[in-house]
XYZ file of C-alpha atoms in Angstrom:
323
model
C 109.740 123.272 85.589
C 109.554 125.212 88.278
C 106.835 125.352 91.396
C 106.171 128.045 94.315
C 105.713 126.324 98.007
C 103.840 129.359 99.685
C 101.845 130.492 102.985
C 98.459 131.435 101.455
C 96.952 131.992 104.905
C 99.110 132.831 107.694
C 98.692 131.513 111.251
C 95.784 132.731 113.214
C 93.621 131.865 116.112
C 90.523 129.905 114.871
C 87.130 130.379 116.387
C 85.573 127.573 118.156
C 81.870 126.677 116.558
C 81.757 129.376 113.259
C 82.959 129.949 110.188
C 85.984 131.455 109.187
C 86.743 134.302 107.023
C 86.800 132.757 103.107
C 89.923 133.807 101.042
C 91.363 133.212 98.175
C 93.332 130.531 96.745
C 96.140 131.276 94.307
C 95.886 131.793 90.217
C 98.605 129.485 89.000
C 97.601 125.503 88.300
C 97.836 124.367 91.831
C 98.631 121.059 93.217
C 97.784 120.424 96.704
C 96.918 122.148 100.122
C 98.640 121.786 103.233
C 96.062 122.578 106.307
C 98.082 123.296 109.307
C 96.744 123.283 112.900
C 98.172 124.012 116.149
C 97.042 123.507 119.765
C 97.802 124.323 123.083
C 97.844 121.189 125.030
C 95.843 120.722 128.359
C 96.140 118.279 131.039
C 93.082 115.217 130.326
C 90.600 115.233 133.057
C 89.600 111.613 131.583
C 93.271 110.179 130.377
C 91.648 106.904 128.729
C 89.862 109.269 126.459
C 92.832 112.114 125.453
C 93.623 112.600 122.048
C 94.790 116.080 120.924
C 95.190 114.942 116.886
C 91.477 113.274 116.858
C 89.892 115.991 118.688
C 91.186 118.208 116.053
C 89.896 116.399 113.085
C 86.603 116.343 115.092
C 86.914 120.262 115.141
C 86.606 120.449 112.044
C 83.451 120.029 110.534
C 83.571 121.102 106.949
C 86.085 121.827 104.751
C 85.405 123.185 101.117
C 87.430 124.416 98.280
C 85.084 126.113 95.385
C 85.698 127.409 91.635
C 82.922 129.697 90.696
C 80.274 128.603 93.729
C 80.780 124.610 92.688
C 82.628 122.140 95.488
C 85.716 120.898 93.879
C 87.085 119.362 97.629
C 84.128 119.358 99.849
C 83.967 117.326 103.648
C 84.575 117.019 107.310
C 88.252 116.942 107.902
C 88.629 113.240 109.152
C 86.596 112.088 105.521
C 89.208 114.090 103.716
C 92.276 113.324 105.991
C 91.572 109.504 105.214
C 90.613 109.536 101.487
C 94.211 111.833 100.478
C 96.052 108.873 102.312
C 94.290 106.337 100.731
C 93.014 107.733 97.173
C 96.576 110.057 96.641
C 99.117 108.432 99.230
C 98.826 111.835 101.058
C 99.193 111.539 104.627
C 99.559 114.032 107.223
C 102.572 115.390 108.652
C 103.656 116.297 112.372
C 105.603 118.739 113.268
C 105.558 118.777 116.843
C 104.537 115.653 118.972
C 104.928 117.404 122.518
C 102.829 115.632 125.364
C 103.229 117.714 128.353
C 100.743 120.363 129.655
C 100.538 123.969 127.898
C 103.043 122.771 124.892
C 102.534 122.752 121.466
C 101.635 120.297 119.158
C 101.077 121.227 115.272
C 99.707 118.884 112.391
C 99.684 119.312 108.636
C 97.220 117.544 106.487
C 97.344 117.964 102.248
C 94.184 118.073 100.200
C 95.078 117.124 96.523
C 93.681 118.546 93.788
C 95.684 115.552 91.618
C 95.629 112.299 91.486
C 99.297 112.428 92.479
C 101.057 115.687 94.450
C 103.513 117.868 92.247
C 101.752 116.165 88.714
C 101.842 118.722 86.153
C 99.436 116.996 84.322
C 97.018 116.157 86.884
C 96.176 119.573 89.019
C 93.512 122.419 89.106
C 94.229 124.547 85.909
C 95.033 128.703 86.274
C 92.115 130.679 87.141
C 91.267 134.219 87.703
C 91.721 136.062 91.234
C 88.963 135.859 93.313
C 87.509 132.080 91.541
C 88.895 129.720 93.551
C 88.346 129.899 97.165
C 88.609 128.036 100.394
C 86.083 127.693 102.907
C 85.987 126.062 106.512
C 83.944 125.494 109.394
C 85.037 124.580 113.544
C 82.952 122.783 115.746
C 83.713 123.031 119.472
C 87.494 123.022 120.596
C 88.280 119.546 121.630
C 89.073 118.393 124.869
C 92.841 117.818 124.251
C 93.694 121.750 124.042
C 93.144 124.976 125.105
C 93.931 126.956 122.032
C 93.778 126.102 118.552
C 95.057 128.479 114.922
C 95.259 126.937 111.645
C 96.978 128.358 108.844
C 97.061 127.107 104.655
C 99.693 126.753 102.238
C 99.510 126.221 98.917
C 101.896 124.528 95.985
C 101.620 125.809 92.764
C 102.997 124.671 89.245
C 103.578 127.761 87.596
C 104.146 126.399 83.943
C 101.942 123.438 84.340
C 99.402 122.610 81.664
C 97.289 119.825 83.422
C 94.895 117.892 80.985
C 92.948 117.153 84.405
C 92.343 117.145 88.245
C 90.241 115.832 90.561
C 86.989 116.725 92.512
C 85.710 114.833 95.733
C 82.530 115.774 97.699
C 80.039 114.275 100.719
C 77.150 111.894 100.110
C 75.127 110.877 102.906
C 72.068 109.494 103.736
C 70.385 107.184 106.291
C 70.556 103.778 105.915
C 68.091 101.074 105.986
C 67.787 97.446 107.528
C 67.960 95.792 104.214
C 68.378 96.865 100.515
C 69.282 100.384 99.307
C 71.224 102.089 96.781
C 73.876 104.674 97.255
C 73.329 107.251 93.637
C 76.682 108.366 91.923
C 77.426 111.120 89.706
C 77.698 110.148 86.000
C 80.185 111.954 83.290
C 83.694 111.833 84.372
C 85.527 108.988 85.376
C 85.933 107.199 88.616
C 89.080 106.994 89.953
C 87.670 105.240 93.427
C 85.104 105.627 96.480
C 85.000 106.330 99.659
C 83.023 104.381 102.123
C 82.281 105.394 106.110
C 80.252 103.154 107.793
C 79.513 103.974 112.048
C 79.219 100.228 112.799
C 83.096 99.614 111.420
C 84.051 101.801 114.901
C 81.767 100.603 117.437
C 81.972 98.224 119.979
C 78.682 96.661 120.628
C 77.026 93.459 117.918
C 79.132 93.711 114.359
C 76.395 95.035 112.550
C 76.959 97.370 109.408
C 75.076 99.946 107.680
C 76.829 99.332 104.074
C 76.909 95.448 104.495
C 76.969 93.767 101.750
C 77.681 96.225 98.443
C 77.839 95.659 94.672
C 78.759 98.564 92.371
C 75.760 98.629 89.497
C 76.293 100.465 85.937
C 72.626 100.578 83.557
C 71.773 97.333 86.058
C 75.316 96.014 85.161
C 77.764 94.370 88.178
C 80.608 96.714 87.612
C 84.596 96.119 89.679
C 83.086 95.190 92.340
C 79.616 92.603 92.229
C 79.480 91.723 95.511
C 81.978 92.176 98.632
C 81.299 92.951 102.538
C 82.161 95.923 104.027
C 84.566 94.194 106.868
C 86.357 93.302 103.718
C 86.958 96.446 101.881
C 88.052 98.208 105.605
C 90.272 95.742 106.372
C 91.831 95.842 102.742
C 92.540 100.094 103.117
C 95.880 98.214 104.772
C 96.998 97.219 101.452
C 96.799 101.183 100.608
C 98.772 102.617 103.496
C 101.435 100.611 104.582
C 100.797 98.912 107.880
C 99.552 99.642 111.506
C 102.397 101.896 112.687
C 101.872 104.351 110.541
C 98.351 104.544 110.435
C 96.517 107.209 112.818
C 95.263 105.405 115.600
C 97.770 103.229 116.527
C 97.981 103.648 120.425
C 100.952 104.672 122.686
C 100.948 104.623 126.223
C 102.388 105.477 128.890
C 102.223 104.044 132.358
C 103.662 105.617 135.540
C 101.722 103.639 138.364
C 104.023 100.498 139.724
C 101.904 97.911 140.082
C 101.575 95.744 136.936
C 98.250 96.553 135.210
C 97.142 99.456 136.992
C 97.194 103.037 135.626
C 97.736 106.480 137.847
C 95.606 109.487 137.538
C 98.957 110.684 135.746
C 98.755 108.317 132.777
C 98.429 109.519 129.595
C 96.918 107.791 126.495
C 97.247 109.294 123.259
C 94.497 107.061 121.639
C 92.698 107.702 118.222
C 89.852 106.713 116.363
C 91.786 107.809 113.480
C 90.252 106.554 109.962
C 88.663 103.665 111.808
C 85.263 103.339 110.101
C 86.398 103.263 106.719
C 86.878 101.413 103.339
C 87.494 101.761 99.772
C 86.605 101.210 95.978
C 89.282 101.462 94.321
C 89.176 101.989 90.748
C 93.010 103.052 90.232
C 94.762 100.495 91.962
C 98.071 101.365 89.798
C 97.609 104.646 90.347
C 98.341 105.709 86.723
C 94.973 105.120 84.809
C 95.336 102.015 83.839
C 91.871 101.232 85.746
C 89.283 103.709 85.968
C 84.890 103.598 85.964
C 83.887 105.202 82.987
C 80.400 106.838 83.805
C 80.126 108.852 80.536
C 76.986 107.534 78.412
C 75.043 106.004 81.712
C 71.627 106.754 82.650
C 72.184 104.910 85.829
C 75.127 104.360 88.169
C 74.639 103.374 92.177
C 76.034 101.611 94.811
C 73.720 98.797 95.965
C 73.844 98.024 99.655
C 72.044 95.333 101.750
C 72.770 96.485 105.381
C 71.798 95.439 108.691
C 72.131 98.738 110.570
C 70.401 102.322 110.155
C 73.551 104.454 110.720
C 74.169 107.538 108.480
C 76.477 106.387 105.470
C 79.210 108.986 103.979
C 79.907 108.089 100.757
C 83.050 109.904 98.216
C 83.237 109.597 94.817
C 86.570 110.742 93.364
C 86.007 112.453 90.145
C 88.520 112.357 87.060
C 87.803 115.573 85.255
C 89.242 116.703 82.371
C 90.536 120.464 81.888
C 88.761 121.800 78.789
């Protein structure tokens, strides 16, 4: 076999609060995206708060890769950043780390269209020109940098005949003090679910918007029939390896001389990162063994029993087979 690692969007400037310009994605089975972005830094005028990488994921506020008008990869950046690593063992890349005012630092996040990167079984099938296109929108430049550009490559299977790939998109809704149910889409399989709840990041009382969930099939306890949200974030650990390597593990750097006490000069690279976040994981093998069939339901929902009204993302990653 063979595959093509290729620039499908070369390096421009993106505009701060618009859309860009959609293009297209290529025609053979494809793989995965790699979203590249690149900032100018800029000295903090609040060093406790700096963070270059999480302003960017801020930045950008929707992401979406369509075939024919339908969402097959559709979400904020920081929602997609966090389910690759977790649902695909994706995680972004760095290419430059530099901290020091007006120099460059450049990040590289995949979006899989697989359930594992290079599959030739599991990918988005050929297509015609002009079908399959990518779509993004910026929110205001972060505080970190003065300049941002973003470019996309691509990695195509040229001789791949996948039998499937996979499709992730944004639920939300407001949540209630008490009991309320989360609705998921029914027909392909479920290979897992992303969960964002606000109260897993703040710092005031530990209450939660998802609380306590159960995953319901036709009124059946399904995988999961009862587990607290505190839980399920904490377990994401088991996913990615440990706290060095996940974004938002904190550096710092102290110049003043006097023990505990930080100059104007400090700088804090600090990230929220994918705090916020947990998992149902249907795939824990990663290899099918485990999946939610949906096919044949009339009713399939997440039941939660919160204590919080936050807005609740929610990601269902679809199994779909190529027909």
């Amino acid at each position: 076999m063979q595959f093509l690692h290729s620039i499908v969007q070369p390096n421009i400037d993106l505009v701060a609060s618009a859309d860009i310009t959609p293009f297209d994605l290529p025609v053979n089975p494809l793989s995965f995206l790699l979203l590249r972005f690149e900032v100018d830094n800029t000295d903090p005028t609040t060093p406790a708060v700096y963070s270059a990488i999480d302003d960017v994921m801020t930045q950008i506020t929707s992401i979406r890769v369509q075939h024919k008008g339908e969402d097959i990869i559709q979400g904020n950046l920081r929602d997609l950043a966090t389910l690759n690593m977790v649902a695909f063992g994706a995680y972004p890349g760095w290419a430059r780390l530099n901290s020091l005012n007006a120099t460059i630092r450049s990040v590289v996040f995949p979006l899989c269209l697989g359930r594992r990167m290079y599959d030739p079984k599991s990918c988005f099938p050929a297509t015609t020109r002009g079908n399959l296109r990518f779509l993004m929108t910026a929110g205001a430049d972060g505080a970190g940098y003065t300049d941002i550009n973003f470019s996309v490559s691509a990695l195509e299977l040229i001789e791949a005949k996948p039998d499937e790939y996979c499709k992730y998109t944004t639920n939300s809704r407001a949540a209630v003090a008490g009991q309320y149910d989360a609705v998921l889409p029914i027909g392909n399989p479920l290979l897992g679910i992303l969960l964002f709840d606000p109260g897993l990041n703040a710092t005031e009382a530990a209450t939660y918007s998802w609380g306590d969930v159960k995953l319901l099939k036709d009124n059946v306890e399904q995988y999961y029939p009862l587990e607290r949200i505190e839980v399920l974030a904490a377990s994401l650990f088991a996913h990615k390896g440990g706290f060095p390597f996940w974004p938002g593990h904190v550096h710092e750097t102290i110049t003043a001389v006097a023990a505990g006490v930080q100059s104007a000069e400090a700088e804090i690279r600090e990230s929220e990162g994918q705090h916020g976040y947990a998992y149902l994981d249907f795939d824990p093998l990663r290899d099918g063994s485990y999946q939610l069939e949906t096919a044949g339901a009339a009713d399939l929902k997440i039941r939660a029993v919160g204590g919080d009204t936050g807005t609740v993302r929610w990601l269902p990653v679809e199994r779909r087979a190529v027909k």
